Short mmCIF file of C-alpha atoms in Angstrom, two decimals:
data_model
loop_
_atom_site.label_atom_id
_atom_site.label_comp_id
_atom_site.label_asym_id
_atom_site.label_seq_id
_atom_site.Cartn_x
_atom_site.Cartn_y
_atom_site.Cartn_z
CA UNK N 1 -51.12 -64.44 211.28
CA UNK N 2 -52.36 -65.48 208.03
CA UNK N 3 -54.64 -68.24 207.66
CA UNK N 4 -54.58 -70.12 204.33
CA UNK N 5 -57.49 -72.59 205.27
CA UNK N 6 -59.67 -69.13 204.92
CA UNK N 7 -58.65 -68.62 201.38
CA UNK N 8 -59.96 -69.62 198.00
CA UNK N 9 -58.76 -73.41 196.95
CA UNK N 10 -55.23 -72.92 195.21
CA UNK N 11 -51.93 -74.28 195.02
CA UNK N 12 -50.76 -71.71 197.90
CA UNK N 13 -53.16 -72.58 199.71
CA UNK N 14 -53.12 -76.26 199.65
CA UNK N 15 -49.19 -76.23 200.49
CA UNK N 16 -49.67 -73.30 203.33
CA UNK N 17 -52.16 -75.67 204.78
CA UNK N 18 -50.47 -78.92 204.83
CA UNK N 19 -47.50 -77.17 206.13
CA UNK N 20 -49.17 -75.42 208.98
CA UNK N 21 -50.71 -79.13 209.85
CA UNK N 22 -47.51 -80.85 210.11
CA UNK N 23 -45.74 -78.17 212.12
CA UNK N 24 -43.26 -77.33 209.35
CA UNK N 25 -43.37 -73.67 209.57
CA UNK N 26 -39.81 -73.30 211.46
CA UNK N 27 -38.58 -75.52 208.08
CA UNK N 28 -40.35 -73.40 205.28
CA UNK N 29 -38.64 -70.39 206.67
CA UNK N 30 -35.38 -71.84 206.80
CA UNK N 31 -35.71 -72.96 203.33
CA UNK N 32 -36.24 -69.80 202.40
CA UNK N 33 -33.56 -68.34 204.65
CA UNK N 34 -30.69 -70.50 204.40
CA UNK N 35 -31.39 -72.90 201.28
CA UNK N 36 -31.90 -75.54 203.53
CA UNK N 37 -33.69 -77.42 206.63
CA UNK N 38 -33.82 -80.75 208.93
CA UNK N 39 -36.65 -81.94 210.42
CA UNK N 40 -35.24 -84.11 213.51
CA UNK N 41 -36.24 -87.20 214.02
CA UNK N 42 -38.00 -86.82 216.99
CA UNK N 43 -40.49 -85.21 214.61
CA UNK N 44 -40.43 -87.09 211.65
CA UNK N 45 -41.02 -90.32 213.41
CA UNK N 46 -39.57 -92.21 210.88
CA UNK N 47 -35.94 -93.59 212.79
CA UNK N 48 -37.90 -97.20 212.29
CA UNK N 49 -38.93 -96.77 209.20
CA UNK N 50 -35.29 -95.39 208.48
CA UNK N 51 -33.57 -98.59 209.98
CA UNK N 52 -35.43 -101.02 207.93
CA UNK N 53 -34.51 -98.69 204.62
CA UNK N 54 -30.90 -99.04 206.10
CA UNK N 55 -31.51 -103.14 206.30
CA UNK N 56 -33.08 -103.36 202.54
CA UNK N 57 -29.93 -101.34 201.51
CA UNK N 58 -27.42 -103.95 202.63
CA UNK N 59 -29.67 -106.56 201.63
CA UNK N 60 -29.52 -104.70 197.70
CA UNK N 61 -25.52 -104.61 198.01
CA UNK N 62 -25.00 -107.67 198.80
CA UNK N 63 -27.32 -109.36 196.41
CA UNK N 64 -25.63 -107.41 193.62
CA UNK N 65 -22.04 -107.44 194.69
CA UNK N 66 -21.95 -110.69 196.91
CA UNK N 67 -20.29 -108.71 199.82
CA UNK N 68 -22.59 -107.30 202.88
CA UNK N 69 -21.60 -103.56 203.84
CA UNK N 70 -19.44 -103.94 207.16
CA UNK N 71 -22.02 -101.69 209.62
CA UNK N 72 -19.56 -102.16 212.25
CA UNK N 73 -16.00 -100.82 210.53
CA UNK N 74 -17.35 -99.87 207.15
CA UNK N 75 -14.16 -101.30 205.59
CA UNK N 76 -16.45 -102.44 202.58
CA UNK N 77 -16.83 -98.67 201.75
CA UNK N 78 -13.47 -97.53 202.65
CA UNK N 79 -12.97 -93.90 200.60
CA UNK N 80 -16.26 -94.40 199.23
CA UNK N 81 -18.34 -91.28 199.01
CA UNK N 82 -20.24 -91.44 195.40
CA UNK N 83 -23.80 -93.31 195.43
CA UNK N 84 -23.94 -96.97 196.13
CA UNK N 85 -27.00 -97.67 194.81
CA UNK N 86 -29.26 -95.97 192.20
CA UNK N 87 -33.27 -96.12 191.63
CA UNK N 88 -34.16 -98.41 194.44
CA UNK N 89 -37.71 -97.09 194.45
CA UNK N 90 -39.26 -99.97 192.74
CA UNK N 91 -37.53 -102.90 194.98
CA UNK N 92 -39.18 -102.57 198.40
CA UNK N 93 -42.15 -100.79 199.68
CA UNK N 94 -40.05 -99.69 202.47
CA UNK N 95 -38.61 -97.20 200.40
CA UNK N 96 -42.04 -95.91 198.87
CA UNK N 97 -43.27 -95.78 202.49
CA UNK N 98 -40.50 -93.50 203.03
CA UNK N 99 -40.93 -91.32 199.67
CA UNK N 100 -44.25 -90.65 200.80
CA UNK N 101 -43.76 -89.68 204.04
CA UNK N 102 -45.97 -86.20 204.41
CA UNK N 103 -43.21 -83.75 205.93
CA UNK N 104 -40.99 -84.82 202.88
CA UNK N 105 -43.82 -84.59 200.34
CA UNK N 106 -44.48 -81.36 202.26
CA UNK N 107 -41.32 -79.51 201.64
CA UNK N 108 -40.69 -80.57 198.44
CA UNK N 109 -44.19 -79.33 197.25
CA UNK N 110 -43.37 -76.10 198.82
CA UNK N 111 -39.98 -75.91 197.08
CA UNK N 112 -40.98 -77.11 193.23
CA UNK N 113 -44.74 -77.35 192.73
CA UNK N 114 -47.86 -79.33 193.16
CA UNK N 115 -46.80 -81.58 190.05
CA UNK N 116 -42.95 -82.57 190.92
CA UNK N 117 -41.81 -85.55 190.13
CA UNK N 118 -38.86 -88.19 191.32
CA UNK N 119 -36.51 -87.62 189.31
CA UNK N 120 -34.25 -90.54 190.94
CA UNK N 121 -33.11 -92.24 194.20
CA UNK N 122 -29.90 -92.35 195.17
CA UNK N 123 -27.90 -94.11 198.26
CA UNK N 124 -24.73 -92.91 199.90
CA UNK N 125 -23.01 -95.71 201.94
CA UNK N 126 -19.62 -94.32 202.93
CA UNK N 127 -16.83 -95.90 205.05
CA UNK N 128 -13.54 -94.15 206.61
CA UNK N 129 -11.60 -91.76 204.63
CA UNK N 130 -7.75 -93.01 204.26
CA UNK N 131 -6.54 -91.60 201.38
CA UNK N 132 -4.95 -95.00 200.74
CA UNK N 133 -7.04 -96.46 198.08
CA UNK N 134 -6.58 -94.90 195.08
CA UNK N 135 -10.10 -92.96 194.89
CA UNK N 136 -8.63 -89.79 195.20
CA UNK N 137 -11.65 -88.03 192.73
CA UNK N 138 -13.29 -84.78 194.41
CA UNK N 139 -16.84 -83.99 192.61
CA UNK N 140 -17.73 -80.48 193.00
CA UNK N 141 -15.30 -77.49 193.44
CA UNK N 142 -12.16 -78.23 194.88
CA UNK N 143 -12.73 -77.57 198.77
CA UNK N 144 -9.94 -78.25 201.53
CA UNK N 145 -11.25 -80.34 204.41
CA UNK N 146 -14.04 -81.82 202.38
CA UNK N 147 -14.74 -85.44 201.08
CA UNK N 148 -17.17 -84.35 198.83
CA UNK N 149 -16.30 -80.57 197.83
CA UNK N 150 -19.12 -78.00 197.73
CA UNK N 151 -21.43 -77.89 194.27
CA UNK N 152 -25.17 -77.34 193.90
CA UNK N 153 -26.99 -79.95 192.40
CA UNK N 154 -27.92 -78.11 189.11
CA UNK N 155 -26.24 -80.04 185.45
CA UNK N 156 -26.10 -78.40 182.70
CA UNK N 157 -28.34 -75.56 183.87
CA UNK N 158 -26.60 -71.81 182.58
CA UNK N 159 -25.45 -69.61 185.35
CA UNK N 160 -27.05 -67.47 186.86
CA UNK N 161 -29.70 -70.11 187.80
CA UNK N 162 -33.35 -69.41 188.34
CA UNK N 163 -33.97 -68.47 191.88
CA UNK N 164 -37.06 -70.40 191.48
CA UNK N 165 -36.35 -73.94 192.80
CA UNK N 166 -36.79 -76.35 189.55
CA UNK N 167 -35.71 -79.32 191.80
CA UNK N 168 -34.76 -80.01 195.08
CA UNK N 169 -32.90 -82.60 197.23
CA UNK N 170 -34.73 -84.40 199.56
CA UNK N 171 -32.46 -86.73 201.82
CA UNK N 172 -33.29 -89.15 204.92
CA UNK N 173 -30.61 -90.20 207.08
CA UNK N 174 -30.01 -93.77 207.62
CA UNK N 175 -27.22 -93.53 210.09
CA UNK N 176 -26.34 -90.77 212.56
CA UNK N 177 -24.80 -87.61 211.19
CA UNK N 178 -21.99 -86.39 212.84
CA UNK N 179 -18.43 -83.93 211.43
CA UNK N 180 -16.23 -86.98 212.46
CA UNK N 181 -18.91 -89.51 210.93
CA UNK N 182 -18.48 -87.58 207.52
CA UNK N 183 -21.81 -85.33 208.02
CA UNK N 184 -23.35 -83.20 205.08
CA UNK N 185 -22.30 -79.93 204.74
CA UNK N 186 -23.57 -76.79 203.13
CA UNK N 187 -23.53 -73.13 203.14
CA UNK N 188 -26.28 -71.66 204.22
CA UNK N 189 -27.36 -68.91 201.96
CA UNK N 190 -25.81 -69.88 198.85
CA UNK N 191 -29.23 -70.64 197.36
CA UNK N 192 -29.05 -67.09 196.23
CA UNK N 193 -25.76 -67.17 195.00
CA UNK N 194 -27.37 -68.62 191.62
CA UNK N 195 -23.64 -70.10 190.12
CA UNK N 196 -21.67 -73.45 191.28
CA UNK N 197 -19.02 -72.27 193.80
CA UNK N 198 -15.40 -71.34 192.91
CA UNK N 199 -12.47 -73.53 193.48
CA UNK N 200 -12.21 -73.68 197.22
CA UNK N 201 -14.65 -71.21 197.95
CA UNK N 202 -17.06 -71.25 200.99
CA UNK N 203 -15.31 -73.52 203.02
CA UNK N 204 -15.23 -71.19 206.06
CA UNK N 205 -19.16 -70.25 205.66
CA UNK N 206 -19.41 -74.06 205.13
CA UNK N 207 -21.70 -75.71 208.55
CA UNK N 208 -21.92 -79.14 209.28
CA UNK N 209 -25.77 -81.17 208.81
CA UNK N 210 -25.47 -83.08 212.90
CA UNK N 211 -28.44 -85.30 213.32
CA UNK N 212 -29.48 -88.84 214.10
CA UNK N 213 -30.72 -91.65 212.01
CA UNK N 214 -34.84 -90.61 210.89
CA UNK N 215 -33.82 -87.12 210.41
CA UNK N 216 -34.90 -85.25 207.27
CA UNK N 217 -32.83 -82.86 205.15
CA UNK N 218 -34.17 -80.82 202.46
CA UNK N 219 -32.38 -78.09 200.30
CA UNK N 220 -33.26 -76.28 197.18
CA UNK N 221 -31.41 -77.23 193.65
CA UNK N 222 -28.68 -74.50 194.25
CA UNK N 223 -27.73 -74.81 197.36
CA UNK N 224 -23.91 -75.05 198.01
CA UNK N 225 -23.10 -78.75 199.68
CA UNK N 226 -20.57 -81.17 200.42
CA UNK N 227 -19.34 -83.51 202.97
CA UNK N 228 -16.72 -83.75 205.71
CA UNK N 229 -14.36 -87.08 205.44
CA UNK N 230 -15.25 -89.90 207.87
CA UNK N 231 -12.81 -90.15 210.36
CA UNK N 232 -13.88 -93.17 212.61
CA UNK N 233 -15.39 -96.55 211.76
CA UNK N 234 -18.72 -97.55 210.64
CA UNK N 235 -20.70 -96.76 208.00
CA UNK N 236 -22.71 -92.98 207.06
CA UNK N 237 -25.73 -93.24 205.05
CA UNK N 238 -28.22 -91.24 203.69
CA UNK N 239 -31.07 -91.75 200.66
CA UNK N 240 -31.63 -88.95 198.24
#
């Protein structure tokens, strides 16, 4: 087994070190393998930390749009599945405390580099999927029995894209993840794919993200993703 604390100081070794420390060896290899990984909750530690995120979130919608999100039914976000709430880095040092958390640092490092950067936060607060509302935009390709159809996060990169991650998503779930609770999806693999995916393509090599609140998902930049329609009530959300 190699050892990377043996070696001479470098950026390899640095990252093979810290990773071996937190345990994340099972999650680099699944990066690698399948384009991306979830460290449960159980060993993040962070399902707290994640529920007072969750708290400062509501507290940001409803300062800006005078209406608290409805945890219980999630009518407030009925057919909602685009962000909620951009660059909320700077408002609470709840979030912060969660950027920084080492397994996330961790795996991003490994992905894109010593010197990455945050290039943006993000939060998804979705409600039920009716079909009644009027939001009937799909991002991504065209996918049957997806919310959000299947796309990589690259824009306005030329295909075929790098294999060499130049970003990387790194999400925390505020809320249980569940297929009925309108889970992530992606496909595992497609990493290596290097293009966006076809109109309804992967859907059957598509796999549902399960996982409860404090878990941590983390895929490279051309990963194929999406996410299943909620079909009970109650609210699924996640921070990018």
């Amino acid at each position: 087994m190699l050892d990377p604390t043996t070696w001479p100081e470098c950026d390899a070794a640095r990252v093979g070190t810290e990773i071996a420390r937190l345990g994340l060896e099972r999650e680099a290899y699944e990066l690698e393998e399948f384009g991306l990984t979830l460290v449960p909750a159980e060993v993040t530690g962070a399902a707290d930390l994640c529920r007072r995120v969750f708290e400062r979130c509501c507290d940001l919608i409803e300062e800006r749009t005078g209406e608290r999100p409805d945890e219980a039914t999630g009518s407030t976000h009925v057919d909602v599945f685009t962000p909620s709430l951009y660059h909320v880095v700077h408002e609470d040092q709840v979030f912060r405390d969660l950027l920084c958390h080492p397994m996330a640092l961790a795996l991003a490092t490994l992905l894109v580099g010593q010197r990455c950067v945050l290039a943006g936060t993000e939060v998804f607060m979705k409600g039920p999927a009716t079909g009644e509302s009027g939001r009937t935009l799909q991002l991504g390709a065209r996918t049957e029995g997806l919310q959000l159809g299947l796309h990589s996060d690259n824009v306005m990169i030329p295909e075929p894209f790098p294999m060499v991650a130049h970003a990387c998503n790194v999400t925390w779930l505020l809320s249980d993840y569940t297929v009925d609770g309108g889970a992530l999806a992606f496909v595992p693999g497609s990493h290596r794919m290097r293009r966006q995916p076809m109109p309804y393509e992967g859907l059957k090599e598509a796999v549902a993200v399960e996982a409860p609140m404090g878990s941590l998902a983390v895929w490279h930049v051309n990963t194929w993703h999406g996410s299943y329609p909620r079909t009970i009530p109650g609210l699924r959300t996640g921070i990018a």
